[in-house]
């Protein structure tokens, strides 16, 4: 068994097109994760006391379900994937515990130890999805690496010629 220090995340790509994701919280982190998940999941529900214009617009356009209230355990019952980003450690902890009991994959934004999966930096290029992850240790380095790869791909694309 590996120690905590040696843990690494396996890059697993999953088909979420038939899955329901529930995100608790719609602050900066919650919103980023909602936008990252949206193109991939079959159904996305957001439960948050407050949400910015971007989330409210997605709800108005019926791209997501948005419930402007706090967390209720019943919100979990048909979820396949859950993100806790409420900013309240007690609420996020309850979400984590309930998900573990129900066998639901969960990610607690504020606590790496309470994550069944991590959110990668994403880059899509010509139908290829590339995920970048630093194991939750150096988000800036992950972002910089993603940007370097994006720049390299754009340079290659500009140099292409048609046969």
N, CA and C of each residue as an Amber inpcrd file, in Angstrom:
protein
   489
   0.8420000  -1.1860000   0.0000000   0.0000000   0.0000000   0.0000000
   0.8840000   1.2450000   0.0000000   0.5420000   2.2030000  -0.8340000
   1.3290000   3.4380000  -0.9010000   0.9930000   4.3550000   0.2660000
   1.9830000   5.0980000   0.6850000   1.7470000   6.0710000   1.7480000
   1.1160000   7.3100000   1.1430000   0.5950000   8.1790000   1.9880000
  -0.0370000   9.4280000   1.5420000   0.9030000  10.2300000   0.6520000
   2.1750000  10.2430000   0.9800000   3.1650000  11.0150000   0.2470000
   3.3430000  10.5150000  -1.1930000   3.1710000   9.2160000  -1.4050000
   3.4160000   8.6080000  -2.7010000   2.1810000   8.5290000  -3.5910000
   1.0200000   8.9500000  -3.1160000  -0.2100000   8.8160000  -3.8850000
  -0.1260000   9.5640000  -5.2070000  -0.6160000   8.9130000  -6.2470000
  -0.7140000   9.5310000  -7.5570000  -2.1100000   9.2780000  -8.0930000
  -2.5930000  10.1720000  -8.9150000  -3.9100000  10.0130000  -9.5250000
  -3.7660000   9.4010000 -10.9060000  -4.5370000   8.3670000 -11.1550000
  -4.5650000   7.7340000 -12.4630000  -5.4760000   8.5530000 -13.3770000
  -5.0190000   8.9170000 -14.5660000  -5.8520000   9.7220000 -15.4730000
  -6.9240000   8.8560000 -16.1300000  -8.1070000   8.8750000 -15.5800000
  -9.2170000   8.0610000 -16.0430000 -10.2290000   8.9460000 -16.7680000
 -10.5280000   8.6100000 -18.0070000 -11.5190000   9.3580000 -18.7660000
 -12.8140000   8.5560000 -18.7400000 -13.9060000   9.1850000 -18.3110000
 -15.1840000   8.4990000 -18.1210000 -16.2510000   9.0900000 -19.0400000
 -17.1490000   8.2300000 -19.4880000 -18.3110000   8.6660000 -20.2420000
 -19.3620000   9.1210000 -19.2330000 -19.6490000  10.4020000 -19.2140000
 -20.6210000  10.9610000 -18.2800000 -21.9090000  11.3880000 -18.9720000
 -22.0710000  11.0460000 -20.2550000 -23.2090000  11.5360000 -21.0290000
 -24.5590000  11.0640000 -20.5060000 -24.5790000   9.9720000 -19.7580000
 -25.8260000   9.4520000 -19.1810000 -25.8560000   9.6470000 -17.6630000
 -24.9460000  10.4430000 -17.1430000 -24.8030000  10.5990000 -15.6940000
 -25.3510000  11.9370000 -15.2120000 -25.7510000  11.9410000 -13.9410000
 -26.2290000  13.1680000 -13.3000000 -25.1690000  13.6550000 -12.3230000
 -24.7660000  14.8910000 -12.5030000 -23.8250000  15.5300000 -11.5900000
 -24.5800000  16.5730000 -10.7690000 -24.2130000  16.6670000  -9.4990000
 -24.7840000  17.6830000  -8.6180000 -23.6310000  18.4710000  -8.0220000
 -23.7170000  19.7930000  -8.1420000 -22.6950000  20.6790000  -7.5930000
 -23.3420000  21.5190000  -6.5000000 -22.7430000  21.4800000  -5.3210000
 -23.2100000  22.2900000  -4.2030000 -22.2670000  23.4720000  -4.0720000
 -22.7900000  24.6580000  -4.2950000 -21.9870000  25.8720000  -4.2540000
 -21.7590000  26.4040000  -5.6520000 -21.8660000  27.7130000  -5.7890000
 -21.6920000  28.3330000  -7.1040000 -20.8350000  29.5870000  -6.9980000
 -19.8500000  29.5300000  -6.1030000 -18.8750000  30.6100000  -6.0230000
 -17.8750000  30.4450000  -7.1610000 -16.6970000  31.0100000  -7.0160000
 -15.7000000  30.9680000  -8.0860000 -15.3020000  29.5330000  -8.4440000
 -15.0070000  28.7130000  -7.4400000 -14.5850000  27.3310000  -7.7040000
 -15.7520000  26.5210000  -8.2530000 -16.9030000  26.6160000  -7.6220000
 -18.0800000  25.8920000  -8.0960000 -18.4210000  26.2480000  -9.5320000
 -18.3760000  27.5250000  -9.8540000 -18.7000000  27.9710000 -11.2130000
 -17.7030000  27.4150000 -12.2230000 -16.4160000  27.4450000 -11.9110000
 -15.4120000  26.8790000 -12.8240000 -15.6890000  25.3970000 -13.0790000
 -16.0380000  24.6910000 -12.0370000 -16.2670000  23.2510000 -12.1790000
 -17.5830000  22.9560000 -12.8970000 -18.5750000  23.7800000 -12.6890000
 -19.8370000  23.6400000 -13.4190000 -19.5790000  23.8060000 -14.9070000
 -18.8420000  24.8400000 -15.2670000 -18.5510000  25.0980000 -16.6780000
 -17.6850000  24.0030000 -17.2910000 -16.7860000  23.4340000 -16.4950000
 -15.9380000  22.3420000 -16.9920000 -16.7640000  21.0780000 -17.2250000
 -17.6920000  20.7770000 -16.3400000 -18.4990000  19.5630000 -16.4360000
 -19.5920000  19.6350000 -17.4920000 -20.1540000  20.7920000 -17.6950000
 -21.3510000  20.9520000 -18.5180000 -21.2970000  20.2590000 -19.8800000
 -20.2040000  20.3560000 -20.6260000 -20.1950000  19.6980000 -21.9430000
 -20.1550000  18.1700000 -21.8790000 -19.9090000  17.6160000 -20.7150000
 -19.6680000  16.1790000 -20.5980000 -20.7970000  15.3860000 -19.9490000
 -21.5920000  16.0090000 -19.0810000 -22.5960000  15.2640000 -18.3170000
 -23.9620000  15.2970000 -18.9870000 -24.7560000  14.2790000 -18.6690000
 -26.1090000  14.2260000 -19.1940000 -27.0200000  15.2270000 -18.5100000
 -26.8160000  15.4110000 -17.2100000 -27.6590000  16.2960000 -16.4180000
 -26.8030000  16.9480000 -15.3360000 -27.0130000  18.2390000 -15.1420000
 -26.2300000  18.9730000 -14.1400000 -27.1730000  19.7950000 -13.2780000
 -27.1120000  19.5450000 -11.9740000 -27.9200000  20.2780000 -11.0060000
 -26.9860000  21.0740000 -10.1130000 -27.3530000  22.3250000  -9.8770000
 -26.5830000  23.2050000  -8.9970000 -27.4810000  23.6020000  -7.8340000
 -26.9650000  23.4120000  -6.6300000 -27.6730000  23.8150000  -5.4150000
 -26.7700000  24.8150000  -4.7020000 -27.2470000  26.0520000  -4.6030000
 -26.4300000  27.1050000  -3.9920000 -27.3280000  28.2430000  -3.5360000
 -26.9990000  28.8040000  -2.3950000 -27.7730000  29.9340000  -1.8900000
 -27.7410000  31.1060000  -2.8550000 -26.5870000  31.3050000  -3.4850000
 -26.4280000  32.3910000  -4.4470000 -25.6360000  31.8910000  -5.6320000
 -25.9140000  32.4820000  -6.7820000 -25.1590000  32.1460000  -7.9930000
 -25.0170000  33.4010000  -8.8300000 -23.9040000  33.4800000  -9.5310000
 -23.6500000  34.6260000 -10.3900000 -24.4700000  34.5700000 -11.6680000
 -24.3110000  35.6100000 -12.4650000 -25.0610000  35.7400000 -13.7100000
 -24.8660000  34.5490000 -14.6430000 -23.6470000  34.0550000 -14.7290000
 -23.3370000  32.9630000 -15.6490000 -24.1620000  31.7100000 -15.3250000
 -24.2550000  31.3700000 -14.0600000 -25.0150000  30.1940000 -13.6280000
 -26.5080000  30.4500000 -13.8100000 -26.9610000  31.6260000 -13.4580000
 -28.3760000  31.9580000 -13.6260000 -28.7780000  31.9230000 -15.1010000
 -27.8950000  32.3740000 -15.9700000 -28.1780000  32.3400000 -17.4130000
 -28.2900000  30.8910000 -17.9030000 -27.3830000  30.0280000 -17.4550000
 -27.4430000  28.6100000 -17.8310000 -28.7560000  27.9850000 -17.3680000
 -29.2180000  28.3850000 -16.2000000 -30.4940000  27.8720000 -15.6810000
 -31.6600000  28.3810000 -16.5200000 -31.6350000  29.6550000 -16.8660000
 -32.7010000  30.2380000 -17.6940000 -32.7600000  29.5590000 -19.0630000
 -31.5890000  29.1970000 -19.5850000 -31.5060000  28.5260000 -20.8820000
 -31.7740000  27.0200000 -20.7640000 -32.0740000  26.5630000 -19.5530000
 -32.3680000  25.1530000 -19.2620000 -31.1950000  24.2090000 -19.5620000
 -29.9660000  24.7370000 -19.4740000 -28.7800000  23.8940000 -19.6330000
 -28.4270000  23.1980000 -18.3220000 -28.8680000  23.8050000 -17.2120000
 -28.6770000  23.2140000 -15.8820000 -29.9620000  23.4130000 -15.0860000
 -30.0700000  22.6650000 -13.9920000 -31.1150000  22.9220000 -13.0010000
 -30.4330000  23.6790000 -11.8670000 -31.0540000  24.7590000 -11.4390000
 -30.4830000  25.5430000 -10.3430000 -31.5240000  25.7030000  -9.2490000
 -31.1410000  25.3010000  -8.0320000 -31.9990000  25.4630000  -6.8670000
 -31.3330000  26.4620000  -5.9310000 -31.9240000  27.6620000  -5.7930000
 -31.3260000  28.7060000  -4.9490000 -31.6230000  28.4900000  -3.4650000
 -30.9710000  27.4860000  -2.9110000 -31.1580000  27.1480000  -1.5020000
 -29.9390000  26.3810000  -1.0240000 -29.9550000  26.0030000   0.2370000
 -28.8650000  25.2290000   0.8000000 -28.9930000  23.7440000   0.5090000
 -27.9700000  23.0150000   0.8750000 -27.8650000  21.5710000   0.6950000
 -28.9340000  20.8200000   1.4680000 -29.5030000  19.8150000   0.8320000
 -30.4050000  18.8610000   1.4680000 -29.9570000  17.4730000   1.0280000
 -29.9060000  16.5360000   1.9400000 -29.4370000  15.1830000   1.5940000
 -30.2110000  14.5650000   0.4470000 -31.4590000  14.9000000   0.3220000
 -32.2800000  14.3520000  -0.7590000 -31.7210000  14.7070000  -2.1380000
 -30.9600000  15.7790000  -2.2150000 -30.3590000  16.1910000  -3.4890000
 -29.3920000  15.1430000  -4.0190000 -28.8940000  14.2890000  -3.1450000
 -27.8870000  13.2940000  -3.5130000 -28.4700000  12.0130000  -4.0880000
 -29.7250000  11.7290000  -3.8140000 -30.2530000  10.3870000  -4.0070000
 -30.1650000   9.8350000  -5.4270000 -30.2320000  10.6390000  -6.4370000
 -30.1120000  10.1010000  -7.7990000 -28.8480000  10.6080000  -8.5090000
 -27.9080000  11.1120000  -7.7370000 -26.6630000  11.6420000  -8.3070000
 -25.6600000  10.5230000  -8.5740000 -24.8860000  10.6920000  -9.6360000
 -23.7910000   9.7770000  -9.9550000 -22.4430000  10.3670000  -9.5570000
 -22.3840000  11.6970000  -9.5180000 -21.1410000  12.4320000  -9.2920000
 -21.4970000  13.6980000  -8.5240000 -20.7640000  13.9950000  -7.4640000
 -21.0920000  15.1540000  -6.6240000 -19.8430000  15.9910000  -6.3710000
 -20.0400000  17.3020000  -6.4120000 -18.9840000  18.2470000  -6.0650000
 -19.4740000  19.1130000  -4.9250000 -18.6840000  19.1720000  -3.8580000
 -19.0070000  20.0070000  -2.7140000 -18.0750000  21.2090000  -2.7300000
 -18.6490000  22.3740000  -2.9640000 -17.8620000  23.6110000  -3.0120000
 -18.6430000  24.7350000  -2.3290000 -19.2070000  24.4260000  -1.1630000
 -20.0440000  25.4030000  -0.4790000 -19.2430000  26.4490000   0.2820000
 -17.9950000  26.1160000   0.6120000 -17.2020000  27.0130000   1.4320000
 -17.4490000  26.8160000   2.9210000 -18.3530000  25.9250000   3.2780000
 -18.6590000  25.6230000   4.6770000 -18.1470000  24.2080000   4.9660000
 -17.0740000  24.0800000   5.7580000 -16.4920000  22.7570000   6.0130000
 -17.4690000  21.7430000   6.6090000 -18.3900000  22.1940000   7.4510000
 -19.3630000  21.2670000   8.0510000 -20.3220000  20.7290000   6.9910000
 -20.8010000  21.5980000   6.1250000 -21.7160000  21.1780000   5.0560000
 -20.9800000  20.2850000   4.0700000 -19.7890000  20.7150000   3.6400000
 -19.0100000  19.8960000   2.7080000 -18.6920000  18.5320000   3.3110000
 -18.4140000  18.4910000   4.6160000 -18.1350000  17.2320000   5.2970000
 -19.3530000  16.3240000   5.3190000 -20.5310000  16.8930000   5.5270000
 -21.7480000  16.0860000   5.5160000 -22.0170000  15.5430000   4.1090000
 -21.7940000  16.3650000   3.0970000 -21.9610000  15.9230000   1.7090000
 -21.0180000  14.7530000   1.4430000 -19.7690000  14.8940000   1.8580000
 -18.7740000  13.8320000   1.6680000 -19.2220000  12.5310000   2.3420000
 -19.5990000  12.6120000   3.6080000 -20.0000000  11.4220000   4.3620000
 -21.2030000  10.7370000   3.7290000 -22.1900000  11.5210000   3.3480000
 -23.3920000  10.9510000   2.7300000 -23.0580000  10.2880000   1.3970000
 -22.2150000  10.9160000   0.6010000 -21.8220000  10.3370000  -0.6890000
 -21.0850000   9.0180000  -0.4920000 -20.1990000   8.9760000   0.4770000
 -19.4600000   7.7420000   0.7430000 -20.4200000   6.6210000   1.1360000
 -21.4200000   6.9290000   1.9600000 -22.4120000   5.9270000   2.3690000
 -23.2640000   5.4630000   1.1900000 -23.5450000   6.3680000   0.2640000
 -24.4080000   6.0560000  -0.8800000 -23.6400000   5.5290000  -2.0830000
 -22.3080000   5.4900000  -1.9980000 -21.5030000   4.9930000  -3.1090000
 -21.4220000   5.9500000  -4.2810000 -21.4920000   7.2430000  -3.9990000
 -21.4390000   8.2770000  -5.0400000 -20.0350000   8.8620000  -5.0860000
 -19.4730000   8.9900000  -6.2810000 -18.1740000   9.6510000  -6.4280000
 -18.3040000  11.1010000  -5.9870000 -17.3440000  11.5610000  -5.1740000
 -17.4470000  12.9030000  -4.6100000 -16.0960000  13.6110000  -4.6480000
 -16.1690000  14.9190000  -4.8110000 -14.9990000  15.7930000  -4.7710000
 -15.3400000  16.9530000  -3.8500000 -14.5500000  17.1260000  -2.8030000
 -14.7240000  18.2620000  -1.8920000 -13.6260000  19.2710000  -2.2410000
 -14.0390000  20.3880000  -2.7910000 -13.0940000  21.3690000  -3.3280000
 -12.0670000  21.8470000  -2.3090000 -12.4550000  21.9140000  -1.0550000
 -11.5720000  22.4750000  -0.0360000 -10.7310000  21.4330000   0.6960000
 -10.8690000  20.1550000   0.3470000 -10.1560000  19.1130000   1.0880000
  -9.7450000  17.9740000   0.1620000  -8.5130000  17.9880000  -0.2650000
  -7.9950000  16.9950000  -1.1980000  -8.1630000  15.5650000  -0.6860000
  -8.1400000  15.3820000   0.6190000  -8.2850000  14.0410000   1.1880000
  -9.7100000  13.5120000   1.0540000 -10.6420000  14.3960000   0.7320000
 -12.0370000  13.9920000   0.5670000 -12.4390000  14.0530000  -0.9040000
 -11.5830000  13.5280000  -1.7520000 -11.8410000  13.5360000  -3.1890000
 -11.6360000  12.1520000  -3.7850000 -12.6770000  11.6210000  -4.4030000
 -12.5450000  10.3700000  -5.1450000 -11.9120000  10.6260000  -6.5100000
 -11.9620000  11.8590000  -6.9480000 -11.4030000  12.2520000  -8.2410000
 -10.9720000  13.7070000  -8.1510000 -10.0810000  14.0860000  -9.0380000
  -9.6240000  15.4780000  -9.1100000 -10.1020000  16.0840000 -10.4200000
 -10.2270000  17.3830000 -10.4340000 -10.5750000  18.0910000 -11.6560000
  -9.3060000  18.4290000 -12.4050000  -9.1870000  17.9630000 -13.6380000
  -7.9900000  18.2850000 -14.4090000  -8.1320000  19.6470000 -15.0800000
  -6.9940000  20.2130000 -15.4610000  -7.0220000  21.3170000 -16.3950000
  -7.3500000  20.6800000 -17.7390000  -8.2800000  21.2260000 -18.4780000
  -8.7130000  20.6130000 -19.7330000  -8.2840000  21.4170000 -20.9350000
  -7.9810000  20.7060000 -21.9940000  -7.6560000  21.3130000 -23.2740000
  -8.2380000  20.4160000 -24.3510000  -9.0390000  20.9920000 -25.2280000
  -9.5830000  20.2290000 -26.3570000  -8.9320000  20.7390000 -27.6230000
  -8.5010000  19.7870000 -28.4460000  -7.8140000  20.1370000 -29.6830000
  -8.1730000  19.1110000 -30.7480000  -8.8250000  19.5520000 -31.7930000
  -9.1920000  18.6820000 -32.9180000  -9.8370000  17.3730000 -32.4680000
 -10.8030000  17.4580000 -31.5720000 -11.5160000  16.2740000 -31.1250000
 -10.7900000  15.4480000 -30.0790000  -9.6430000  15.9260000 -29.6220000
  -8.8750000  15.2270000 -28.5970000  -8.9850000  16.0270000 -27.2990000
  -9.3430000  15.3400000 -26.2110000  -9.4030000  15.9860000 -24.9080000
  -8.1580000  15.5990000 -24.1240000  -7.4690000  16.6080000 -23.6370000
  -6.2490000  16.4060000 -22.8590000  -6.5180000  16.9200000 -21.4480000
  -6.1810000  16.0970000 -20.4580000  -6.3650000  16.5020000 -19.0680000
  -5.0230000  16.6620000 -18.3790000  -4.8970000  17.6980000 -17.5520000
  -3.6570000  17.9890000 -16.8250000  -3.9600000  17.9700000 -15.3350000
  -3.1420000  17.2660000 -14.5610000  -3.3770000  17.1780000 -13.1250000
  -2.0500000  17.1340000 -12.3880000  -1.9610000  17.8860000 -11.3200000
  -0.7550000  17.8960000 -10.5010000  -0.9740000  17.2840000  -9.1350000
  -2.0100000  16.4550000  -9.0120000  -2.2730000  15.8000000  -7.7350000
  -2.7030000  16.7700000  -6.6480000  -3.2270000  17.9270000  -7.0430000
  -3.7010000  18.8970000  -6.0710000  -2.5920000  19.6910000  -5.4080000
  -1.3640000  19.5680000  -5.8930000  -0.2280000  20.2000000  -5.2110000
   0.1570000  21.5680000  -5.7650000   0.1340000  21.7400000  -7.0810000
   0.6060000  22.9990000  -7.6550000  -0.2910000  23.3960000  -8.8270000
  -1.3970000  24.0570000  -8.5120000  -2.3790000  24.4340000  -9.5280000
  -1.7840000  25.3840000 -10.5670000  -0.8910000  26.2630000 -10.1340000
  -0.2700000  27.2110000 -11.0550000   0.5790000  26.4770000 -12.1000000
   1.3300000  25.4790000 -11.6560000   2.1690000  24.7130000 -12.5750000
   1.3120000  23.9510000 -13.5890000   0.1980000  23.4080000 -13.1400000
  -0.7140000  22.7020000 -14.0420000  -1.2420000  23.6690000 -15.0930000
  -1.6580000  24.8500000 -14.6500000  -2.1870000  25.8580000 -15.5850000
  -1.1120000  26.2790000 -16.5920000   0.0960000  26.5140000 -16.1060000
   1.1930000  26.9140000 -16.9950000   1.5090000  25.8180000 -18.0130000
   1.4960000  24.5620000 -17.5680000   1.7700000  23.4360000 -18.4680000
   0.6890000  23.3310000 -19.5260000  -0.5670000  23.4760000 -19.1210000
  -1.6760000  23.4250000 -20.0750000  -1.5270000  24.5420000 -21.1100000
  -1.1770000  25.7210000 -20.6630000  -1.0030000  26.8510000 -21.5810000
   0.1500000  26.6130000 -22.5520000   1.2430000  26.0270000 -22.0770000
   2.3860000  25.7240000 -22.9500000   1.9930000  24.7170000 -24.0260000
   1.2510000  23.6910000 -23.6330000   0.8140000  22.6930000 -24.6220000
  -0.1440000  23.3370000 -25.6210000  -1.0350000  24.1810000 -25.1290000
  -1.9680000  24.8730000 -26.0230000  -1.2010000  25.7480000 -27.0240000
  -0.2200000  26.4680000 -26.5420000   0.5820000  27.3140000 -27.4390000
   1.3290000  26.4690000 -28.4630000   1.8880000  25.3470000 -28.0310000
   2.6220000  24.4730000 -28.9520000   1.6910000  23.9230000 -30.0290000
   0.4940000  23.5420000 -29.6550000  -0.4620000  23.0120000 -30.6260000
  -0.9050000  24.0840000 -31.6150000  -1.0750000  25.2930000 -31.1480000
  -1.4700000  26.3800000 -32.0460000  -0.3500000  26.7210000 -33.0150000
   0.9080000  26.6810000 -32.5430000   2.0510000  26.9300000 -33.4270000
   2.1020000  25.8580000 -34.5080000   1.9280000  24.5860000 -34.0930000
   1.9280000  23.4950000 -35.0700000   0.8120000  23.6740000 -36.0810000
  -0.3390000  24.0830000 -35.6180000  -1.4930000  24.2470000 -36.5000000
  -1.2270000  25.3530000 -37.5180000  -0.6320000  26.4470000 -37.0620000
  -0.3570000  27.5600000 -37.9740000   0.6270000  27.1620000 -39.0570000
   1.5360000  26.2300000 -38.7400000   2.5430000  25.8000000 -39.6970000
   2.0570000  24.7190000 -40.6480000   0.8470000  24.2160000 -40.4490000
   0.3290000  23.1470000 -41.3110000   0.0460000  23.6620000 -42.7120000
   0.2520000  22.8130000 -43.6480000  -0.1130000  23.1360000 -45.0320000
  -0.9880000  22.0220000 -45.5650000  -1.8690000  22.3520000 -46.4560000
  -2.7540000  21.3390000 -47.0450000  -2.0200000  20.6300000 -48.1650000
  -2.2260000  19.3310000 -48.2690000  -1.5730000  18.5500000 -49.3260000
  -2.3820000  18.6020000 -50.6020000
